[in-house]
Each structure stands twice: as C-alpha cells, then as structure tokens.
Tab-separated table of C-alpha atoms in Angstrom:
chain	number	residue	atom	x	y	z
A	1	UNK	CA	-132.358	-29.918	14.499
A	2	UNK	CA	-131.495	-29.247	18.679
A	3	UNK	CA	-131.773	-31.150	21.155
A	4	UNK	CA	-130.267	-31.483	24.286
A	5	UNK	CA	-128.432	-34.378	25.904
A	6	UNK	CA	-129.394	-35.009	29.251
A	7	UNK	CA	-126.333	-36.290	31.642
A	8	UNK	CA	-127.739	-35.450	35.086
A	9	UNK	CA	-127.327	-38.971	36.002
A	10	UNK	CA	-123.510	-38.714	35.438
A	11	UNK	CA	-123.265	-35.027	36.662
A	12	UNK	CA	-122.598	-33.151	33.734
A	13	UNK	CA	-124.297	-30.633	32.443
A	14	UNK	CA	-126.244	-30.519	29.267
A	15	UNK	CA	-124.871	-30.400	26.235
A	16	UNK	CA	-125.899	-29.309	22.563
A	17	UNK	CA	-125.822	-31.717	20.034
A	18	UNK	CA	-126.455	-30.527	16.293
A	19	UNK	CA	-128.211	-32.739	13.438
A	20	UNK	CA	-127.681	-31.691	10.113
A	21	UNK	CA	-130.484	-32.425	8.168
A	22	UNK	CA	-130.207	-35.285	5.363
A	23	UNK	CA	-132.208	-34.608	2.234
A	24	UNK	CA	-132.954	-38.359	1.076
A	25	UNK	CA	-131.706	-40.405	4.153
A	26	UNK	CA	-129.079	-42.736	4.275
A	27	UNK	CA	-129.891	-43.057	0.443
A	28	UNK	CA	-129.861	-39.431	-0.605
A	29	UNK	CA	-126.170	-38.378	1.663
A	30	UNK	CA	-125.136	-42.097	0.858
A	31	UNK	CA	-125.760	-40.696	-3.394
A	32	UNK	CA	-124.551	-37.199	-3.553
A	33	UNK	CA	-120.722	-38.745	-1.391
A	34	UNK	CA	-120.409	-41.104	-4.065
A	35	UNK	CA	-121.351	-39.962	-6.962
A	36	UNK	CA	-119.700	-36.799	-6.208
A	37	UNK	CA	-116.524	-38.847	-6.458
A	38	UNK	CA	-117.442	-40.613	-9.194
A	39	UNK	CA	-118.830	-37.747	-11.040
A	40	UNK	CA	-115.675	-36.007	-10.696
A	41	UNK	CA	-113.354	-39.124	-11.574
A	42	UNK	CA	-115.511	-38.974	-14.620
A	43	UNK	CA	-114.937	-35.670	-15.642
A	44	UNK	CA	-110.998	-36.079	-15.194
A	45	UNK	CA	-110.962	-39.191	-17.417
A	46	UNK	CA	-112.500	-36.896	-20.123
A	47	UNK	CA	-110.381	-34.427	-19.698
A	48	UNK	CA	-107.267	-36.425	-20.190
A	49	UNK	CA	-108.409	-38.373	-23.096
A	50	UNK	CA	-108.919	-35.240	-24.782
A	51	UNK	CA	-106.164	-33.529	-23.884
A	52	UNK	CA	-104.290	-36.816	-25.337
A	53	UNK	CA	-105.822	-37.709	-27.709
A	54	UNK	CA	-105.755	-34.009	-29.770
A	55	UNK	CA	-101.813	-34.419	-28.897
A	56	UNK	CA	-101.911	-37.113	-31.069
A	57	UNK	CA	-103.856	-36.518	-33.951
A	58	UNK	CA	-101.996	-32.741	-34.226
A	59	UNK	CA	-98.724	-34.811	-32.989
A	60	UNK	CA	-98.681	-37.173	-35.694
A	61	UNK	CA	-100.255	-34.694	-38.172
A	62	UNK	CA	-97.547	-32.487	-38.183
A	63	UNK	CA	-94.419	-35.083	-37.792
A	64	UNK	CA	-96.363	-36.063	-40.779
A	65	UNK	CA	-95.803	-32.754	-42.994
A	66	UNK	CA	-92.765	-31.779	-41.004
A	67	UNK	CA	-91.934	-35.123	-42.657
A	68	UNK	CA	-92.768	-33.864	-46.138
A	69	UNK	CA	-91.679	-31.072	-46.227
A	70	UNK	CA	-88.057	-31.639	-45.336
A	71	UNK	CA	-87.897	-34.373	-47.881
A	72	UNK	CA	-89.033	-32.094	-50.226
A	73	UNK	CA	-86.202	-29.651	-49.477
A	74	UNK	CA	-83.839	-31.808	-49.003
A	75	UNK	CA	-84.480	-33.025	-52.588
A	76	UNK	CA	-84.048	-29.210	-54.027
A	77	UNK	CA	-81.451	-28.695	-52.560
A	78	UNK	CA	-79.097	-31.737	-53.880
A	79	UNK	CA	-80.538	-31.215	-57.582
A	80	UNK	CA	-80.138	-27.554	-57.593
A	81	UNK	CA	-77.702	-25.997	-60.688
A	82	UNK	CA	-78.289	-22.144	-59.807
A	83	UNK	CA	-81.169	-22.307	-62.555
A	84	UNK	CA	-84.184	-20.162	-61.705
A	85	UNK	CA	-86.067	-22.262	-64.634
A	86	UNK	CA	-85.190	-25.534	-62.957
A	87	UNK	CA	-86.354	-24.315	-59.833
A	88	UNK	CA	-89.364	-23.309	-61.913
A	89	UNK	CA	-89.363	-27.131	-63.574
A	90	UNK	CA	-88.642	-28.795	-60.780
A	91	UNK	CA	-91.861	-27.353	-58.838
A	92	UNK	CA	-94.140	-27.971	-61.923
A	93	UNK	CA	-93.132	-31.905	-62.043
A	94	UNK	CA	-93.603	-32.078	-58.507
A	95	UNK	CA	-97.290	-30.490	-58.297
A	96	UNK	CA	-98.146	-32.787	-61.007
A	97	UNK	CA	-97.144	-35.643	-59.453
A	98	UNK	CA	-98.559	-35.080	-56.114
A	99	UNK	CA	-100.862	-37.801	-56.050
A	100	UNK	CA	-102.852	-36.429	-52.100
A	101	UNK	CA	-104.444	-33.663	-53.157
A	102	UNK	CA	-107.512	-35.016	-51.900
A	103	UNK	CA	-105.671	-34.729	-48.353
A	104	UNK	CA	-103.320	-31.563	-49.040
A	105	UNK	CA	-101.705	-28.505	-50.502
A	106	UNK	CA	-98.382	-28.447	-51.669
A	107	UNK	CA	-96.981	-25.062	-52.082
A	108	UNK	CA	-94.045	-23.428	-53.758
A	109	UNK	CA	-92.960	-20.234	-52.854
A	110	UNK	CA	-90.422	-17.576	-53.992
A	111	UNK	CA	-87.699	-16.117	-52.343
A	112	UNK	CA	-90.300	-13.577	-52.208
A	113	UNK	CA	-92.522	-14.719	-50.298
A	114	UNK	CA	-95.647	-15.289	-53.152
A	115	UNK	CA	-96.554	-18.777	-54.144
A	116	UNK	CA	-95.888	-19.616	-58.054
A	117	UNK	CA	-96.781	-22.614	-57.849
A	118	UNK	CA	-99.572	-24.707	-56.152
A	119	UNK	CA	-101.794	-28.051	-56.546
A	120	UNK	CA	-104.773	-26.530	-55.233
A	121	UNK	CA	-104.413	-24.487	-58.167
A	122	UNK	CA	-104.537	-21.259	-56.203
A	123	UNK	CA	-103.597	-18.021	-58.408
A	124	UNK	CA	-99.293	-17.558	-58.549
A	125	UNK	CA	-98.351	-13.952	-56.886
A	126	UNK	CA	-100.698	-14.693	-53.506
A	127	UNK	CA	-99.111	-14.625	-50.273
A	128	UNK	CA	-99.939	-17.730	-48.017
A	129	UNK	CA	-100.548	-14.370	-44.743
A	130	UNK	CA	-99.368	-17.214	-42.665
A	131	UNK	CA	-96.378	-16.763	-39.917
A	132	UNK	CA	-94.850	-20.199	-40.870
A	133	UNK	CA	-93.338	-18.060	-43.943
A	134	UNK	CA	-91.529	-15.422	-42.351
A	135	UNK	CA	-90.132	-17.648	-39.957
A	136	UNK	CA	-88.782	-20.473	-42.437
A	137	UNK	CA	-87.274	-17.958	-44.561
A	138	UNK	CA	-86.233	-15.512	-42.228
A	139	UNK	CA	-85.077	-18.291	-40.036
A	140	UNK	CA	-84.185	-20.878	-42.723
A	141	UNK	CA	-85.458	-23.522	-41.047
A	142	UNK	CA	-88.984	-25.765	-41.014
A	143	UNK	CA	-91.283	-23.877	-39.426
A	144	UNK	CA	-95.392	-24.921	-38.414
A	145	UNK	CA	-98.649	-22.894	-37.694
A	146	UNK	CA	-102.065	-24.670	-36.997
A	147	UNK	CA	-104.661	-21.597	-37.198
A	148	UNK	CA	-107.237	-20.328	-39.073
A	149	UNK	CA	-106.132	-19.335	-43.443
A	150	UNK	CA	-106.759	-15.519	-43.655
A	151	UNK	CA	-107.559	-16.916	-47.545
A	152	UNK	CA	-110.211	-18.971	-46.290
A	153	UNK	CA	-110.692	-19.029	-43.174
A	154	UNK	CA	-110.717	-22.973	-42.361
A	155	UNK	CA	-108.714	-24.739	-39.863
A	156	UNK	CA	-105.045	-25.719	-41.302
A	157	UNK	CA	-101.928	-26.681	-40.252
A	158	UNK	CA	-99.283	-25.606	-42.199
A	159	UNK	CA	-95.733	-26.521	-42.958
A	160	UNK	CA	-93.296	-24.777	-44.502
A	161	UNK	CA	-89.325	-25.422	-44.937
A	162	UNK	CA	-86.573	-23.392	-47.169
A	163	UNK	CA	-85.263	-24.041	-50.119
A	164	UNK	CA	-81.634	-23.179	-50.221
A	165	UNK	CA	-78.660	-24.021	-52.971
A	166	UNK	CA	-75.383	-25.829	-51.396
A	167	UNK	CA	-73.918	-22.944	-50.392
A	168	UNK	CA	-77.051	-21.882	-48.367
A	169	UNK	CA	-78.187	-19.034	-50.321
A	170	UNK	CA	-82.685	-18.815	-49.878
A	171	UNK	CA	-84.556	-19.693	-52.867
A	172	UNK	CA	-87.796	-19.707	-51.717
A	173	UNK	CA	-89.742	-22.432	-49.749
A	174	UNK	CA	-92.114	-25.243	-50.410
A	175	UNK	CA	-95.586	-25.986	-48.323
A	176	UNK	CA	-97.772	-28.303	-46.899
A	177	UNK	CA	-101.564	-27.360	-46.323
A	178	UNK	CA	-103.325	-29.973	-44.601
A	179	UNK	CA	-107.208	-28.540	-43.177
A	180	UNK	CA	-107.639	-29.456	-39.543
A	181	UNK	CA	-111.812	-30.591	-40.244
A	182	UNK	CA	-111.162	-34.203	-40.144
A	183	UNK	CA	-108.998	-34.427	-37.569
A	184	UNK	CA	-111.154	-32.465	-35.130
A	185	UNK	CA	-114.302	-34.260	-36.571
A	186	UNK	CA	-112.615	-37.055	-34.998
A	187	UNK	CA	-111.651	-35.776	-32.188
A	188	UNK	CA	-114.630	-34.938	-31.444
A	189	UNK	CA	-116.076	-39.028	-32.089
A	190	UNK	CA	-113.572	-40.295	-29.975
A	191	UNK	CA	-114.003	-37.569	-26.852
A	192	UNK	CA	-117.909	-38.081	-27.768
A	193	UNK	CA	-117.635	-41.709	-27.389
A	194	UNK	CA	-115.748	-41.327	-23.854
A	195	UNK	CA	-118.358	-38.819	-22.953
A	196	UNK	CA	-121.185	-41.406	-23.404
A	197	UNK	CA	-119.169	-44.831	-22.138
A	198	UNK	CA	-118.643	-42.094	-18.910
A	199	UNK	CA	-122.498	-41.766	-18.614
A	200	UNK	CA	-122.697	-45.462	-18.993
A	201	UNK	CA	-120.117	-45.833	-16.193
A	202	UNK	CA	-122.208	-43.511	-14.058
A	203	UNK	CA	-125.218	-44.592	-14.520
A	204	UNK	CA	-123.512	-48.722	-13.827
A	205	UNK	CA	-122.606	-46.954	-10.715
A	206	UNK	CA	-125.355	-45.802	-10.108
A	207	UNK	CA	-126.991	-48.934	-10.616
A	208	UNK	CA	-125.107	-51.040	-8.549
A	209	UNK	CA	-124.966	-48.097	-5.864
A	210	UNK	CA	-128.807	-48.595	-5.417
A	211	UNK	CA	-128.343	-52.284	-4.894
A	212	UNK	CA	-126.016	-52.114	-2.364
A	213	UNK	CA	-128.006	-49.092	-0.497
A	214	UNK	CA	-130.703	-51.822	-0.371
A	215	UNK	CA	-128.665	-53.730	0.966
A	216	UNK	CA	-127.780	-51.656	3.365
A	217	UNK	CA	-131.026	-49.992	4.018
A	218	UNK	CA	-133.874	-52.523	4.038
A	219	UNK	CA	-131.614	-54.208	7.169
A	220	UNK	CA	-131.470	-50.502	8.979
A	221	UNK	CA	-135.294	-50.480	8.393
A	222	UNK	CA	-136.536	-53.468	9.413
A	223	UNK	CA	-133.734	-53.610	12.797
A	224	UNK	CA	-136.028	-49.750	12.988
A	225	UNK	CA	-138.985	-51.882	13.277
A	226	UNK	CA	-137.508	-54.335	15.679
A	227	UNK	CA	-136.534	-50.909	17.879
A	228	UNK	CA	-139.451	-49.531	17.626
A	229	UNK	CA	-141.404	-52.649	18.703
A	230	UNK	CA	-139.044	-53.483	21.311
A	231	UNK	CA	-139.240	-49.440	22.836
A	232	UNK	CA	-143.505	-49.716	22.382
A	233	UNK	CA	-142.868	-53.086	25.189
A	234	UNK	CA	-142.522	-55.976	22.740
A	235	UNK	CA	-139.957	-57.829	24.630
A	236	UNK	CA	-137.445	-60.359	22.974
A	237	UNK	CA	-138.237	-60.139	19.623
A	238	UNK	CA	-135.792	-60.880	17.701
A	239	UNK	CA	-133.796	-59.941	14.301
A	240	UNK	CA	-133.369	-62.512	11.186
A	241	UNK	CA	-129.612	-62.019	10.892
A	242	UNK	CA	-128.811	-62.143	6.786
A	243	UNK	CA	-125.252	-61.193	6.115
A	244	UNK	CA	-122.676	-61.674	8.534
A	245	UNK	CA	-120.550	-58.589	8.989
A	246	UNK	CA	-121.460	-55.232	10.332
A	247	UNK	CA	-124.961	-55.123	9.843
A	248	UNK	CA	-124.954	-58.825	10.335
A	249	UNK	CA	-123.418	-57.920	14.094
A	250	UNK	CA	-126.074	-55.027	14.356
A	251	UNK	CA	-128.832	-57.608	14.184
A	252	UNK	CA	-126.734	-59.656	16.240
A	253	UNK	CA	-126.069	-56.871	18.987
A	254	UNK	CA	-129.986	-55.528	18.694
A	255	UNK	CA	-131.228	-59.400	19.435
A	256	UNK	CA	-128.732	-60.117	22.921
A	257	UNK	CA	-130.249	-56.492	24.153
A	258	UNK	CA	-134.014	-57.631	23.234
A	259	UNK	CA	-133.022	-60.690	25.295
A	260	UNK	CA	-131.463	-59.129	27.746
A	261	UNK	CA	-134.530	-56.199	28.582
A	262	UNK	CA	-136.765	-59.307	28.891
A	263	UNK	CA	-134.893	-60.627	30.946
A	264	UNK	CA	-134.642	-57.527	33.204
A	265	UNK	CA	-138.559	-57.348	32.681
A	266	UNK	CA	-138.575	-60.994	33.908
A	267	UNK	CA	-136.484	-60.845	36.857
A	268	UNK	CA	-138.960	-57.440	37.642
A	269	UNK	CA	-142.026	-59.384	37.239
A	270	UNK	CA	-139.923	-62.236	39.583
A	271	UNK	CA	-138.914	-59.816	42.068
A	272	UNK	CA	-141.740	-58.032	42.017
A	273	UNK	CA	-143.633	-61.199	42.741
A	274	UNK	CA	-140.949	-61.831	45.425
A	275	UNK	CA	-141.528	-58.217	47.762
A	276	UNK	CA	-145.336	-59.678	47.421
A	277	UNK	CA	-144.100	-62.680	48.442
A	278	UNK	CA	-142.035	-61.316	51.543
A	279	UNK	CA	-144.501	-58.248	52.303
A	280	UNK	CA	-147.542	-60.482	52.303
A	281	UNK	CA	-145.240	-63.187	54.918
A	282	UNK	CA	-144.850	-60.640	58.089
A	283	UNK	CA	-148.553	-59.769	56.897
A	284	UNK	CA	-150.127	-62.556	57.819
A	285	UNK	CA	-148.065	-63.083	60.732
A	286	UNK	CA	-149.250	-59.831	62.367
A	287	UNK	CA	-152.876	-60.141	61.350
A	288	UNK	CA	-152.635	-63.629	62.473
A	289	UNK	CA	-151.682	-62.823	66.299
A	290	UNK	CA	-154.258	-59.763	65.993
A	291	UNK	CA	-157.293	-62.243	65.353
A	292	UNK	CA	-155.675	-64.973	67.500
A	293	UNK	CA	-155.169	-61.940	70.669
A	294	UNK	CA	-158.550	-60.121	70.653
A	295	UNK	CA	-160.421	-63.248	69.694
A	296	UNK	CA	-158.361	-64.449	72.956
A	297	UNK	CA	-156.726	-67.499	71.233
A	298	UNK	CA	-153.567	-67.071	74.187
A	299	UNK	CA	-155.037	-67.947	77.657
A	300	UNK	CA	-151.613	-67.278	79.595
A	301	UNK	CA	-149.832	-64.516	79.613
A	302	UNK	CA	-147.061	-65.963	78.193
A	303	UNK	CA	-148.221	-66.882	75.538
A	304	UNK	CA	-150.061	-63.475	74.995
A	305	UNK	CA	-146.746	-61.795	75.404
A	306	UNK	CA	-144.781	-64.193	73.787
A	307	UNK	CA	-147.338	-63.319	70.111
A	308	UNK	CA	-147.147	-59.142	71.526
A	309	UNK	CA	-143.532	-60.176	70.756
A	310	UNK	CA	-144.040	-61.977	67.705
A	311	UNK	CA	-145.867	-58.825	65.712
A	312	UNK	CA	-143.842	-55.931	67.179
A	313	UNK	CA	-140.636	-57.978	66.040
A	314	UNK	CA	-142.472	-58.814	61.803
A	315	UNK	CA	-143.073	-54.796	62.151
A	316	UNK	CA	-139.768	-53.695	62.712
A	317	UNK	CA	-138.719	-56.197	59.709
A	318	UNK	CA	-141.212	-55.179	58.042
A	319	UNK	CA	-140.679	-51.537	58.352
A	320	UNK	CA	-136.961	-52.118	57.698
A	321	UNK	CA	-138.050	-54.493	54.380
A	322	UNK	CA	-140.096	-50.911	52.540
A	323	UNK	CA	-137.115	-49.026	53.803
A	324	UNK	CA	-135.097	-51.175	51.374
A	325	UNK	CA	-137.688	-51.232	48.924
A	326	UNK	CA	-136.695	-47.207	48.849
A	327	UNK	CA	-132.929	-47.970	48.292
A	328	UNK	CA	-133.661	-50.057	44.957
A	329	UNK	CA	-131.149	-48.707	42.659
A	330	UNK	CA	-128.601	-49.982	45.667
A	331	UNK	CA	-130.534	-54.028	45.001
A	332	UNK	CA	-130.329	-53.819	41.346
A	333	UNK	CA	-126.042	-52.354	41.333
A	334	UNK	CA	-125.849	-56.408	43.515
A	335	UNK	CA	-124.678	-53.663	46.083
A	336	UNK	CA	-127.436	-54.442	48.618
A	337	UNK	CA	-126.448	-54.564	51.927
A	338	UNK	CA	-126.141	-57.414	54.722
A	339	UNK	CA	-125.920	-57.341	58.358
A	340	UNK	CA	-123.646	-60.099	59.291
A	341	UNK	CA	-122.964	-61.761	62.433
A	342	UNK	CA	-122.895	-64.234	65.069
A	343	UNK	CA	-126.934	-65.670	66.148
A	344	UNK	CA	-128.255	-68.689	66.982
A	345	UNK	CA	-129.709	-70.325	63.982
A	346	UNK	CA	-132.576	-72.722	66.040
A	347	UNK	CA	-134.471	-69.507	68.210
A	348	UNK	CA	-134.585	-68.129	64.201
A	349	UNK	CA	-135.690	-71.339	62.962
A	350	UNK	CA	-138.540	-71.464	65.953
A	351	UNK	CA	-139.982	-67.842	65.595
A	352	UNK	CA	-140.942	-69.033	62.096
A	353	UNK	CA	-142.337	-72.259	63.336
A	354	UNK	CA	-144.038	-70.641	66.059
A	355	UNK	CA	-145.104	-67.441	63.983
A	356	UNK	CA	-147.137	-70.174	61.129
A	357	UNK	CA	-148.294	-73.338	64.107
A	358	UNK	CA	-151.470	-71.957	64.784
A	359	UNK	CA	-152.080	-70.970	60.684
A	360	UNK	CA	-150.643	-74.040	59.670
A	361	UNK	CA	-153.360	-75.929	62.438
A	362	UNK	CA	-156.252	-73.656	62.258
A	363	UNK	CA	-155.606	-75.113	57.921
A	364	UNK	CA	-156.092	-79.104	58.605
A	365	UNK	CA	-151.883	-79.080	58.826
A	366	UNK	CA	-149.985	-80.793	61.719
A	367	UNK	CA	-146.848	-79.479	62.227
A	368	UNK	CA	-143.554	-82.257	63.801
A	369	UNK	CA	-140.390	-80.425	64.592
A	370	UNK	CA	-137.259	-82.345	65.618
A	371	UNK	CA	-134.402	-80.695	67.117
A	372	UNK	CA	-130.970	-81.928	68.538
A	373	UNK	CA	-130.138	-80.362	71.779
A	374	UNK	CA	-127.514	-77.418	72.243
A	375	UNK	CA	-126.892	-74.082	70.280
A	376	UNK	CA	-126.900	-73.925	66.806
A	377	UNK	CA	-124.649	-71.018	65.919
A	378	UNK	CA	-123.532	-69.880	62.357
A	379	UNK	CA	-122.551	-66.349	60.961
A	380	UNK	CA	-125.084	-64.582	58.544
A	381	UNK	CA	-127.954	-61.875	58.369
A	382	UNK	CA	-130.796	-63.689	60.811
A	383	UNK	CA	-133.559	-62.082	59.318
A	384	UNK	CA	-133.064	-63.151	55.708
A	385	UNK	CA	-132.034	-65.818	57.282
A	386	UNK	CA	-135.464	-66.408	59.185
A	387	UNK	CA	-137.324	-65.166	55.765
A	388	UNK	CA	-135.877	-68.514	53.144
A	389	UNK	CA	-137.392	-70.227	56.787
A	390	UNK	CA	-141.066	-68.025	55.712
A	391	UNK	CA	-140.800	-68.558	53.067
A	392	UNK	CA	-140.410	-72.421	53.090
A	393	UNK	CA	-142.558	-72.958	55.101
A	394	UNK	CA	-144.717	-70.844	52.934
A	395	UNK	CA	-144.120	-72.611	50.220
A	396	UNK	CA	-144.828	-76.539	51.687
A	397	UNK	CA	-148.359	-75.096	53.402
A	398	UNK	CA	-149.468	-73.623	49.667
A	399	UNK	CA	-148.601	-76.779	47.905
A	400	UNK	CA	-148.317	-79.563	50.871
A	401	UNK	CA	-151.643	-78.157	51.969
A	402	UNK	CA	-152.891	-81.666	50.611
A	403	UNK	CA	-150.371	-84.120	52.802
A	404	UNK	CA	-151.801	-82.178	56.151
A	405	UNK	CA	-148.406	-82.757	57.390
A	406	UNK	CA	-145.220	-81.019	57.313
A	407	UNK	CA	-141.368	-82.614	59.328
A	408	UNK	CA	-138.790	-79.775	60.265
A	409	UNK	CA	-135.751	-80.580	61.240
A	410	UNK	CA	-132.225	-79.359	62.796
A	411	UNK	CA	-129.336	-81.047	63.359
A	412	UNK	CA	-125.028	-81.454	62.831
A	413	UNK	CA	-124.106	-82.937	59.206
A	414	UNK	CA	-119.903	-83.162	58.813
A	415	UNK	CA	-119.435	-79.447	60.643
A	416	UNK	CA	-122.352	-77.738	58.692
A	417	UNK	CA	-125.566	-77.233	60.318
A	418	UNK	CA	-128.810	-78.123	57.833
A	419	UNK	CA	-132.348	-77.656	58.686
A	420	UNK	CA	-134.514	-79.798	56.935
A	421	UNK	CA	-138.521	-78.605	55.653
A	422	UNK	CA	-140.380	-81.373	54.045
A	423	UNK	CA	-143.694	-81.802	52.915
A	424	UNK	CA	-146.783	-84.548	51.512
A	425	UNK	CA	-147.893	-82.792	49.038
C-alpha cells in the first residue's frame, strides 16, 4: 500500500512512503517477533541438552567399561605363569564369578581373535567382527567400539583390552559389551522431557505476551477511538491515564492535543464573534449617518459634511479590516502589523463619541463627555485605538441601556492618558 505525503506547505516535493501490511495487527506482529526469538532459543537449548545428555551417558558408560577391561587385563598380567591351561582356567573362573550378566557381557578372546569364553554362552570360535578387537590386539591398547553388533544387529558399546604376559607377549584379549538400548532410552526420555518443558515454557510465554499485549493494545484502541472522536469534531474529550509509562505519556499528549484543539476552536469562535462585532461597528455608523442624511437630520452644511466624512472614514476602515481578514494567516501566527505613530487620542475619542451620539440619543441614552484642555498625544495605531473606543461604547450602550446615561472622560494622570467610560446599567 502506498500513499503520498504532502509537504507543499514546506516547499518540499511530495514523497512516497511505503506502508507494510501487518497480518494480525500489532498483536500478530508482536507474537511473531517475540515467539520466533523464543522458539530459536528453545531449539538451541533442546539441541544443547540432547548433546550434553548423550555425551554424559556415553562418557560414563565408556569410562565404566574401560575401567573394568583395564582391571581385568591387569589381573591376568599379574598372575600369568606361561601356562595356557591357567589362562583358560582363569577366564572360565572370571566368567563364572561375573555377576552383572544382565547388564554386561564378558568375553575372552584368544590370540587369533576368536571368542573362547563368554558370559552369554556365545558359541566358541566365533569372531566378534567389531573394530575394537582388531585395534586392541594390533596396537596392544584398550579400544572402544560404538555401533551395530554384526551378530545381533543391536546397537552396542564394546571395549577390548589386550592380555599380555609380563614380557609383553600378546596372549589374547578381554572384551566387555553392553547394549545401548537402555542408555538411548534414558537419553530419549530426557530429550522428551526437555521438549515438554520447552513447550510448557512456550505456552507460558504466549500467555504472558497476550496479557502484556492486551495491556498495550486496549489503551491504544481507546486512544484510537478518542482520536477518531476528536477528528469528528468533538473537541475537549480526554483519556483516562491508567499507567505511568509511555502509554500514559501518550495519553497525556492526546489530552493536551484535545485541550489545545478545543482552546483553538474557542479562539476561532471568539475571533469570528469579535470580527463580526468589529465589522458591525463601522457598518452601524455608516448606516446610521446615511439614514440621518437621507432623512434630513443634519440641518447645516457643516454637520452634513462631518457626517459624510465619518461615512467615508468608516468605509475606509471597513475596507482595511476586510483586507486584514484576507491575510488571516498572519493574524494566526501573531505577526499582525500595527501602523504605529504619534496621534492625538482626543480626536479619535471624539469621533467615536460623535459616531454613536445620535444613535445613543435615539435609544434614550444621554452621553456626557468631559475633557481637560490641551492635546493628548500618544504613540500607537490610531485605527486600533479607535476600534477599542467603539467597542467599549458599544458594550456600554448594550449593557447600560437601562441606566439611561453614559459618562466619558479624558484626563492626564501621573504622566499617562486616562480614558474612562462609565454606564449605570
């Protein structure tokens, strides 16, 4: 899936961002990533345990057989008297006294490699057929064989030790054989137990992951719902912070965003209301003086010219306000330009009073204006200051109508110019 990320506002070319499809969503992705790692670890553990257990069992078994073969070879070497009959008699005696026939097999082999005595009753003159016998008699050293017995077909471990005289002459070999069936069964049981333990551990990991994912996904789903509500225009909605972690920080961020959007919405509504109010003020003055002039309310030429000047001036101010609204982005960013310069604030105040005087008198409100002599020069934007005067007078007339009187004064106080508007509503 692809979508285009628009960055025209920053002057950057559009970029293509590739979004990968995630089967199962966050839960599926989490389970796949975590379980694949756990499965690899468990597989490595099972392999390690299998190799370790096999090595342990085979090493112990081999060590036991080598020790027995070495001890038996030492006994024959110690008591050898160069008599073959004695050799055969000692071999028969060892076989007769051997008490572990159910676990091991003891064989004696002559110098030609044939079995002449066995604890299992194996026929004499048979050849074992395993490499340990040949190596033991050829190298005159203990040799071990692990594999399939050519005579029985089962897996065995056999250890052969050469039998020599005191002079080092080879007279035969002693051989211990044991079946690997029991050992391999024990190894298989241990491996099976390790696999079962791994599966139990895997189940516990899955259960803990599901619980952990639930503690993450459910808050994220709630955040998604609240974000959708905010996107639908229901500003000011808030999330309940449950955990003091990254999810909790995200909840705080969403709540802050919701509050900021709600505040921006209120500011927008207040701005629209304020703009409507500011637009209505010059329109009221224009409409009022137009009606007065049409109805012949202005009796002398000077008053007529003054009314026309007010209409013209307010028309220009209205045009300027409309132009400023067209540059709303600058107002939003707080970079609205003010035309600052020195002017006489008493003139702007008088024009504002003059604009409203007839309207206020028609509404039954008397206006009293008190001003000390002299000029009242300040530095500022005369249009904005006048708009402030008009707004204050409009509010005084709206909320102080029941009082029937508005007093306006202009004076100097501690180096400042003070304008006071009072109503008795």
